[in-house]
Short mmCIF file of C-alpha atoms in Angstrom, two decimals:
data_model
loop_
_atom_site.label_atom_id
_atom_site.label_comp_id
_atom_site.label_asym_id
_atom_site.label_seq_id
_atom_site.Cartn_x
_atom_site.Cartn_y
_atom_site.Cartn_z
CA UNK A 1 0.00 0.00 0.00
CA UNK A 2 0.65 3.52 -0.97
CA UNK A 3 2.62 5.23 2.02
CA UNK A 4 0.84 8.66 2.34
CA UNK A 5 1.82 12.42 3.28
CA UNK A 6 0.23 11.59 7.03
CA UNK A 7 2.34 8.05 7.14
CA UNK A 8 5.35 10.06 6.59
CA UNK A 9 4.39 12.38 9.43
CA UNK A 10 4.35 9.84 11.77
CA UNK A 11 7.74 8.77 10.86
CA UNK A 12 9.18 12.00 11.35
CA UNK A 13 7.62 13.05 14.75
CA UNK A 14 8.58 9.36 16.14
CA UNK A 15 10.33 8.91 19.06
CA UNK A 16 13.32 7.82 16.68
CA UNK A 17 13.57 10.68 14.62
CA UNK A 18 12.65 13.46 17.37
CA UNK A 19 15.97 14.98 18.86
CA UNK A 20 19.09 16.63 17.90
CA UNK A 21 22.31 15.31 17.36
CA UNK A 22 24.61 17.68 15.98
CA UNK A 23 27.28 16.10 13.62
CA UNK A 24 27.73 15.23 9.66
CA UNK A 25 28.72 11.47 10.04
CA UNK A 26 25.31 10.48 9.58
CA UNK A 27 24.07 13.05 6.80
CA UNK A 28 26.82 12.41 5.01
CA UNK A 29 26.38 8.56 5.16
CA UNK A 30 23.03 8.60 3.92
CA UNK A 31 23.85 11.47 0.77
CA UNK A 32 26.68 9.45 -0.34
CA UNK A 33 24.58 5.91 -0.68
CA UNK A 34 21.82 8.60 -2.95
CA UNK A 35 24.58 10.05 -5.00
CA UNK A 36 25.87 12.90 -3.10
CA UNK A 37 22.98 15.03 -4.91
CA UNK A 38 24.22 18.25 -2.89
CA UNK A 39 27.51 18.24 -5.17
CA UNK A 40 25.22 18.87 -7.75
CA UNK A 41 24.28 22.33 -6.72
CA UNK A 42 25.04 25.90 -6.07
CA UNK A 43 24.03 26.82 -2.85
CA UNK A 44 23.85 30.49 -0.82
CA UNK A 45 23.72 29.36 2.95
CA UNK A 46 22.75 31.21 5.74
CA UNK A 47 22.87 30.88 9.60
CA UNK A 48 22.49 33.08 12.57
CA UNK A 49 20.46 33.66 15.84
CA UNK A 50 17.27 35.92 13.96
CA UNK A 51 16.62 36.51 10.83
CA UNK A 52 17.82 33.52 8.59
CA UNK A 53 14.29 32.66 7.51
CA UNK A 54 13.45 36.18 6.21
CA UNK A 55 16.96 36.63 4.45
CA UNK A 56 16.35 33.20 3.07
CA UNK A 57 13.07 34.00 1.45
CA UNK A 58 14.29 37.73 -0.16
CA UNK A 59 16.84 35.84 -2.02
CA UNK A 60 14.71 33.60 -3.46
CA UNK A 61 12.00 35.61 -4.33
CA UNK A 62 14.54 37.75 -6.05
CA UNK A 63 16.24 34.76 -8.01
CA UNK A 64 12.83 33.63 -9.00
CA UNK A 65 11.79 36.72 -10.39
CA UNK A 66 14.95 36.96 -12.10
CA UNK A 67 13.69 33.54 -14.04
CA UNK A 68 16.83 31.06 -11.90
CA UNK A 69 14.91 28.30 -10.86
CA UNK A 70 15.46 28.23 -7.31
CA UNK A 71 14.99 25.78 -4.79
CA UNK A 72 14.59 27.30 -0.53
CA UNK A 73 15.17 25.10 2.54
CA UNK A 74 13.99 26.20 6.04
CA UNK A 75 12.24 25.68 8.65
CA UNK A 76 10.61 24.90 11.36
CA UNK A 77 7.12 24.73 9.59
CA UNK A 78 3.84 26.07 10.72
CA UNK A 79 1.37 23.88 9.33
CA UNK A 80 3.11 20.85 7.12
CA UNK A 81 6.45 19.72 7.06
CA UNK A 82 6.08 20.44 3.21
CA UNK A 83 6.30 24.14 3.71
CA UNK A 84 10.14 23.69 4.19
CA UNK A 85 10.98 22.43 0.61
CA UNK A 86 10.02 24.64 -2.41
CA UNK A 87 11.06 25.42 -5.84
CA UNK A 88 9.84 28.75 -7.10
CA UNK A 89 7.89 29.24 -3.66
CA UNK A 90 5.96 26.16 -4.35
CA UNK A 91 6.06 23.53 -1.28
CA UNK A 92 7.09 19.97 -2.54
CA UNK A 93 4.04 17.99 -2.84
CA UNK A 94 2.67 15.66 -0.53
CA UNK A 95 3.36 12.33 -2.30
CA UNK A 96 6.50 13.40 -3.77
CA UNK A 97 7.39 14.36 0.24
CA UNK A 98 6.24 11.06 1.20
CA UNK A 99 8.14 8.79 -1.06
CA UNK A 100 11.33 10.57 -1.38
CA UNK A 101 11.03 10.54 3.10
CA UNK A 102 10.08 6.68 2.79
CA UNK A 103 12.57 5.86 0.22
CA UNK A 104 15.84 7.35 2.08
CA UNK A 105 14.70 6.43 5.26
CA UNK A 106 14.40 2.62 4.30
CA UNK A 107 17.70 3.02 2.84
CA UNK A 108 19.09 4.74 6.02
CA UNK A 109 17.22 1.78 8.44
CA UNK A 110 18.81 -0.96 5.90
CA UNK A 111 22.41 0.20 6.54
CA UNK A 112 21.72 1.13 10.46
CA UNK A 113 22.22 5.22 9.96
CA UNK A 114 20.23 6.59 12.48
CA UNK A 115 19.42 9.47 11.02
CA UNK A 116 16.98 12.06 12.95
CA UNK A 117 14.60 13.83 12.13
CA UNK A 118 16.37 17.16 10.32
CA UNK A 119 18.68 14.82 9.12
CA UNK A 120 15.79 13.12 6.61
CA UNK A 121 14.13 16.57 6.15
CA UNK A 122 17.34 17.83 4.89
CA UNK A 123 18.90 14.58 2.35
CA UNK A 124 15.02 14.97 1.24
CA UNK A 125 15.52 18.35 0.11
CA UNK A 126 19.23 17.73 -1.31
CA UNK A 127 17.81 14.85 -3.31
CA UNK A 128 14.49 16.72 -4.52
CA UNK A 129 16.40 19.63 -5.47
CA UNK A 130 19.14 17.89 -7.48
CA UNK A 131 16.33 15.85 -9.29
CA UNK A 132 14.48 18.87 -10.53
CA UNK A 133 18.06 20.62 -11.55
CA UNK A 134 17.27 22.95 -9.13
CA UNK A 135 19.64 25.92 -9.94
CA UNK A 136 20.19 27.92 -6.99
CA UNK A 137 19.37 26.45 -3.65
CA UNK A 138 18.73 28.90 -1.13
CA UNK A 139 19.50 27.22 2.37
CA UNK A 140 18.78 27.87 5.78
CA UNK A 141 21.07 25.99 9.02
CA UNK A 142 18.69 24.07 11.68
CA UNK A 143 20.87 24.72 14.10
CA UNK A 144 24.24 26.30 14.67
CA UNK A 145 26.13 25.91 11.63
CA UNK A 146 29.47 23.89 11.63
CA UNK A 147 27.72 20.77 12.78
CA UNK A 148 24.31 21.48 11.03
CA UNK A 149 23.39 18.66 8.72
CA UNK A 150 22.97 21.40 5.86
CA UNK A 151 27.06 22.08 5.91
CA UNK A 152 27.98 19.03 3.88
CA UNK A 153 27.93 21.19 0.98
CA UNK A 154 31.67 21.97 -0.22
CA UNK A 155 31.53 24.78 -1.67
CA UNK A 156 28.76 27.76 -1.81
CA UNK A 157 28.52 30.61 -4.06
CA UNK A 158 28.25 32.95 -0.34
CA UNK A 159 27.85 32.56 3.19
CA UNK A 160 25.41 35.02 5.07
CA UNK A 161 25.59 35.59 9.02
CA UNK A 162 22.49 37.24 10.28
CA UNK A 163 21.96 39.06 13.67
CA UNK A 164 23.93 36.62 16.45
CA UNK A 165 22.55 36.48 20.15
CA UNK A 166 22.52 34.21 23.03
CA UNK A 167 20.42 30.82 22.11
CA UNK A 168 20.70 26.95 21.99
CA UNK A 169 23.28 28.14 24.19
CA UNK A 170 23.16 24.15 25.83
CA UNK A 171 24.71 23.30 22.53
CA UNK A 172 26.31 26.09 20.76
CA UNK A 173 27.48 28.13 23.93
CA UNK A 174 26.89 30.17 26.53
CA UNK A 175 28.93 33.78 24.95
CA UNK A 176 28.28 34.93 21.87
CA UNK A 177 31.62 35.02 20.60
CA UNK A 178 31.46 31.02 20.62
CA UNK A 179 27.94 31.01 19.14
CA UNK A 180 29.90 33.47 16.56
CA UNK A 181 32.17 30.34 16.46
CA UNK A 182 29.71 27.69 15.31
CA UNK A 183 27.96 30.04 12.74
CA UNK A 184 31.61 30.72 11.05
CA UNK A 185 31.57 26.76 10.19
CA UNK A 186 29.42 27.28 7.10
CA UNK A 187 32.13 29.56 5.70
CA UNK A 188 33.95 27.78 2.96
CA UNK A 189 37.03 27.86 1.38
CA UNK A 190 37.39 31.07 -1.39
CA UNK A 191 33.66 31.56 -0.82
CA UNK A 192 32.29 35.22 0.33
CA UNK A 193 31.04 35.71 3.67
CA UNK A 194 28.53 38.88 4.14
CA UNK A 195 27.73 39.82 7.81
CA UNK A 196 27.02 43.10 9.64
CA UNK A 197 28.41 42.01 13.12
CA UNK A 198 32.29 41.69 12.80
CA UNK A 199 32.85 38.90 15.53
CA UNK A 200 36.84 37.88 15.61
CA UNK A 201 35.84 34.14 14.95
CA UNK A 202 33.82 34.96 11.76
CA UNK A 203 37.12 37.11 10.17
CA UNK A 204 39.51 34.21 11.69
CA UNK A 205 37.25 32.03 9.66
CA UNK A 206 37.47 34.00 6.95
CA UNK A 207 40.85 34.63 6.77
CA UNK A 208 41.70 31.06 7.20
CA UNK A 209 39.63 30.14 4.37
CA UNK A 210 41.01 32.38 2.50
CA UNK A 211 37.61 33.93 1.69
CA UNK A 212 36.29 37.76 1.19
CA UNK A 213 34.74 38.94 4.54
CA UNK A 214 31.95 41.80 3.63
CA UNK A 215 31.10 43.57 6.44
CA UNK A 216 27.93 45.64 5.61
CA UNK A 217 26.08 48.91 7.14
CA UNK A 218 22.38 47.81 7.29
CA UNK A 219 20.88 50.19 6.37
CA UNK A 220 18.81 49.41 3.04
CA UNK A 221 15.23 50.89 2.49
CA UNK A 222 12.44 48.63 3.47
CA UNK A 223 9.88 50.74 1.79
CA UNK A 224 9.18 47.95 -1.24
CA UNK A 225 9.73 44.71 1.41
CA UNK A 226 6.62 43.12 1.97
CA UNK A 227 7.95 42.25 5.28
CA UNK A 228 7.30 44.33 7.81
CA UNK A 229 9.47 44.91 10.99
CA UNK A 230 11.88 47.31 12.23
CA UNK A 231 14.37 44.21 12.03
CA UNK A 232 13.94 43.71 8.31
CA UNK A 233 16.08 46.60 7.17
CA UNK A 234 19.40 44.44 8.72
CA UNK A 235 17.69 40.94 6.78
CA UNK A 236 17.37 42.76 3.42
CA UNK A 237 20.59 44.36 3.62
CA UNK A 238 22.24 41.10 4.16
CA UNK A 239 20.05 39.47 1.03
CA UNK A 240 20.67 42.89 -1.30
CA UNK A 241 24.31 42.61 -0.32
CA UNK A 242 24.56 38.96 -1.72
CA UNK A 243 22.16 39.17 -4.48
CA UNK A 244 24.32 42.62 -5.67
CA UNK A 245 27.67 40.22 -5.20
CA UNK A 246 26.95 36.85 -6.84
CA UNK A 247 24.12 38.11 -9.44
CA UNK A 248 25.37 41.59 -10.44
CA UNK A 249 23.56 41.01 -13.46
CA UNK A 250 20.03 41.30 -11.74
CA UNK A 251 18.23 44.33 -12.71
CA UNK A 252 16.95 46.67 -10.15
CA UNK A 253 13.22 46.51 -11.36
CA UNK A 254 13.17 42.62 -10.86
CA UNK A 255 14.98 43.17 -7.70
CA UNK A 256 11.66 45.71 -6.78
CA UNK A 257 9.55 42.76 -8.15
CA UNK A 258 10.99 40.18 -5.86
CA UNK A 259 10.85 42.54 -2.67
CA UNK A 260 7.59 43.12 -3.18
CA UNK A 261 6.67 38.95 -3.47
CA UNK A 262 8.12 37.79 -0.46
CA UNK A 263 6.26 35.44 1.47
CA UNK A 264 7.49 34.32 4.70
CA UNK A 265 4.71 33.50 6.88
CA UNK A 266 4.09 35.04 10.46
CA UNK A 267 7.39 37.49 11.10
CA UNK A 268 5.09 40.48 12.12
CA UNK A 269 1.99 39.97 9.89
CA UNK A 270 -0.79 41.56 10.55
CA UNK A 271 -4.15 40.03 9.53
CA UNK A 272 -6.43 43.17 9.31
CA UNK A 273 -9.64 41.64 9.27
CA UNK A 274 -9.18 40.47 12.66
CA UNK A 275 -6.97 42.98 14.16
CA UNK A 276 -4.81 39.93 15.05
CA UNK A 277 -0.57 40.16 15.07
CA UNK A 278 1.78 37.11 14.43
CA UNK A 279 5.03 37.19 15.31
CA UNK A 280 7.73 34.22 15.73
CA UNK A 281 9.73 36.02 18.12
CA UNK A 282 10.76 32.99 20.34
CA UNK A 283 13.57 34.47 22.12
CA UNK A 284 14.81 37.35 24.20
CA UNK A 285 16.78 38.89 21.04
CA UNK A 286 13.30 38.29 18.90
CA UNK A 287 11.06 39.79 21.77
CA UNK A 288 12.91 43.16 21.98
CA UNK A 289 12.31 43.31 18.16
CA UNK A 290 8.72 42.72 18.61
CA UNK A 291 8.55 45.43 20.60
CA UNK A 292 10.37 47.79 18.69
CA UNK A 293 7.92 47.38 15.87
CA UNK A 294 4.88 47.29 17.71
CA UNK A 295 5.71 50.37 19.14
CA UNK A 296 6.59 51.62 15.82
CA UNK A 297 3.74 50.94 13.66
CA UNK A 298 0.88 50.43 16.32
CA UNK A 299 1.81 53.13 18.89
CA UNK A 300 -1.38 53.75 20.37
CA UNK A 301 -2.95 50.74 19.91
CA UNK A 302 -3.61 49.01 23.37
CA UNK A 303 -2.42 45.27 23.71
CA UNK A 304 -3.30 41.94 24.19
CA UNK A 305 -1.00 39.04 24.26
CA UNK A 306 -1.81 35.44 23.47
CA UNK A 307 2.16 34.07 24.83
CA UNK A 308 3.24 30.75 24.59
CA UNK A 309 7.07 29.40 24.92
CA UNK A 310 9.42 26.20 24.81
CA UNK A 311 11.29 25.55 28.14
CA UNK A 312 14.63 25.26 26.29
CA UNK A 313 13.88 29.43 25.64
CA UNK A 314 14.38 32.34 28.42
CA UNK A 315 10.62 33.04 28.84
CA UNK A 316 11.02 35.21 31.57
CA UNK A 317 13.14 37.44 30.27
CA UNK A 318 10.89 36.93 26.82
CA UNK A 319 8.15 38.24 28.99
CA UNK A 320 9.93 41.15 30.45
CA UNK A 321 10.44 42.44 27.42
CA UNK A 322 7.14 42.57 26.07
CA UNK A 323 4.32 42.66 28.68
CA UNK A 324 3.17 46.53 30.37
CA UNK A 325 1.39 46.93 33.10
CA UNK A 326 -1.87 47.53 31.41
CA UNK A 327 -1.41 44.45 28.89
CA UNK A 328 -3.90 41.73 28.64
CA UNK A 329 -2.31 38.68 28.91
CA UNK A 330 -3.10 35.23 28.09
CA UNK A 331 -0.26 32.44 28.63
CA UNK A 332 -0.58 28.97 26.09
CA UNK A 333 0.71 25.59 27.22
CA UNK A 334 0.63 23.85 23.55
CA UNK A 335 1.29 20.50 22.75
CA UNK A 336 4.90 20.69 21.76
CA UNK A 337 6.24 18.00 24.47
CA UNK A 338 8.77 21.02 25.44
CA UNK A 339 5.76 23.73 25.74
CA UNK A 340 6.19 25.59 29.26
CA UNK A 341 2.70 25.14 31.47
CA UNK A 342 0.89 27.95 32.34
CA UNK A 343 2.11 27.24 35.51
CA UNK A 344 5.73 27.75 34.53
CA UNK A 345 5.02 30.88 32.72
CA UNK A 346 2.42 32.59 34.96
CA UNK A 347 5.02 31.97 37.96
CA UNK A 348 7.83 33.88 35.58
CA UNK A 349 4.98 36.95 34.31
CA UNK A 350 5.76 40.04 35.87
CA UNK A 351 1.97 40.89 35.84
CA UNK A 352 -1.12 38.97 36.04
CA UNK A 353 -2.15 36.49 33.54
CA UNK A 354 -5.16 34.37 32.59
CA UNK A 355 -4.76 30.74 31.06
CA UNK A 356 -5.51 30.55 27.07
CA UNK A 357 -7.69 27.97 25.73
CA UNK A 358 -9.19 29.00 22.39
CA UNK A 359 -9.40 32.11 20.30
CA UNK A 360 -13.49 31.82 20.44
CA UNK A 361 -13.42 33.18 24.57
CA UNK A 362 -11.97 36.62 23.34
CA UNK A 363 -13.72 39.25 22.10
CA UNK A 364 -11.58 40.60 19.14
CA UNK A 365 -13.46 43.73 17.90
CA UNK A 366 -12.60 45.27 21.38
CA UNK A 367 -10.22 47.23 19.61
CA UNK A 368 -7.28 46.00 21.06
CA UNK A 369 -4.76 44.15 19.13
CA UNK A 370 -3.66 41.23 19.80
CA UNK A 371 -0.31 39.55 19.63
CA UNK A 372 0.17 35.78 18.75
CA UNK A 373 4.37 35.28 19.67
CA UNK A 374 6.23 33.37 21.53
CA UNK A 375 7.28 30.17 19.24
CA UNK A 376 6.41 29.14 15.79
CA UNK A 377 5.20 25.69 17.10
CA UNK A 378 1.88 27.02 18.71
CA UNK A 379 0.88 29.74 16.13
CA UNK A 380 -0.90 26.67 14.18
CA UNK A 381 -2.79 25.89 17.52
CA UNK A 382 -3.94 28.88 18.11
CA UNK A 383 -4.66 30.22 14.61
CA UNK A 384 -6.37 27.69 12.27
CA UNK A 385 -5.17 27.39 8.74
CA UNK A 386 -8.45 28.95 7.28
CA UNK A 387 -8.40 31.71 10.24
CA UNK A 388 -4.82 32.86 8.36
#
């Protein structure tokens, strides 16, 4: 029988498959036994604490204006794990996403490579984009970078280091200077690296590389970014910066064209109709940017907050940050199996909360706006596909 899109699901979210384990033993395995597809493309590769998502998706909504078919990796998802593999901004399909998961990870499970779960995800993508002669492949690090199962690649036509600040500090550590350290890994030898944070270990990388180190001001104008977000001006200066370097031959109309197509879901939207706000922000570096841009475009608007957080993340600081005295706040314990309770998180809220259950107990034509942040995993609890 058929495995399906849902079969594949359960696979992934398996007790198995479900952790990290930073290393490229495994990856690389598993790639080699399928052909080593990832040697068959040209990849720009980005990592940092904030922001690689949104750089991710300029680029390739430039490159796909510009007519390069162009293949974008990242993650996590909000509704299906298919959202994390397109070509031309169109998610891989559900059987093709089942039967390329199924076929590698039989293959894996037949010569005992334990591969977990971004591992799959990401020899997946390598193999889908290779077999559609995908050619750019835009690519986004899970986690860290030197270690990430996305830095088998050998070569890339640039690096990109977004904004860096203290997270996954349990694995990548606890300053950023050796955060700065992990991120530099994806730098490869006589490849560009464009940043706007000059950490020592990113130039030491650099340098030892031999590679061009572009430090840039970030400063570009958002006005033609559909992305909104104080924060966005250092994301599309990073993108601009590398699309300007490695495709100098991109016009500045389809460059216009592309800024004004970018989709990247939930990195301060606002959904009018409901006077609702969605924001990823899922730690303390992503909450003060929240902020900032709430007080910048809604200034005057009065608040409510629908909070809900990952106990790996500094909540309380999280909540700090964003919560006033005259807030409404409700606090979400989702069904991640890492979710704080609302016992964890009302203990750490500097002000009073109530417990959130479902979006039908709130009135939302009160004219306050409300906030959905906190972590990507909940936002498709709490706001239903068709709600979007």
């Amino acid at each position: 029988m058929e495995k399906t899109y849902n079969d594949a699901v359960k696979l992934l979210s398996s007790q198995g498959k479900f952790y990290i384990n930073l290393g490229l033993e495994r990856i690389s395995a598993i790639l080699e036994l399928i052909g080593n597809p990832q040697d068959n493309l040209k990849c720009i590769h980005v990592a940092g604490t904030n922001g690689k998502g949104s750089v991710c998706a300029i680029i390739a909504s430039i490159l796909k204006e510009a007519g390069i078919k162009t293949g974008l990796y990242t993650s996590p998802h909000i509704y299906k794990y298919t959202e994390r593999i397109k070509i031309n901004n169109k998610d891989i399909s559900d059987t093709e996403f089942a039967k390329y998961i199924f076929d590698i990870s039989e293959l894996a499970d037949k010569n005992k490579i334990h591969l977990t779960e971004f591992e799959l995800l990401t020899a997946v993508m390598f193999k889908y984009f290779s077999d559609n002669k995908v050619e750019v492949a835009v690519l986004e690090t899970g986690l860290g970078g030197r270690f990430d199962a996305t830095n088998v690649i050998k070569s890339n036509l640039c690096a990109i280091i977004t904004h860096i600040d203290l997270d996954h500090t349990d694995r990548l550590g606890d300053t950023k200077e050796k955060i700065a350290f992990e991120k530099a890994g994806i730098i490869k030898p006589n490849c560009p690296v464009i940043t706007y944070e000059g950490y020592e270990a990113i130039k030491d990388k650099a340098d030892e590389c031999n590679s061009l180190f572009m430090l840039i001001a970030p400063f570009e104008d958002t006005t033609e970014l559909a992305l909104k977000g104080t924060y966005q001006q250092e994301n599309l200066s990073l993108a601009l910066a590398a699309i300007k370097l490695v495709f100098p031959q991109i016009s500045q109309e389809t460059i216009k064209k592309g800024l004004n197509n970018v989709k990247h879901p939930y990195r301060f939207e606002y959904l009018q109709d409901r006077n609702i706000l969605v924001d990823g922000a899922h730690n303390p570096n992503g909450a003060s940017a929240l902020k900032e841009s709430l007080d910048l475009y809604f200034p005057d608007k009065r608040r409510r907050y629908i909070f809900g957080c990952l106990t790996t993340k500094d909540y309380p600081k999280m909540m700090q940050i964003l919560f006033e005295k005259d807030d409404e706040i409700y606090l979400n314990h989702f069904s991640h199996q890492k979710s704080a309770t609302f016992e964890e998180l009302k203990k750490a809220c500097p002000f009073p909360a109530k417990e959130f259950h479902t979006l039908d107990e709130i009135d939302l034509n009160d004219g306050k706006l409300t906030i959905i942040c906190g972590s990507f995993y909940m936002i498709n609890e709490v706001l239903k596909r068709e709600e979007a």
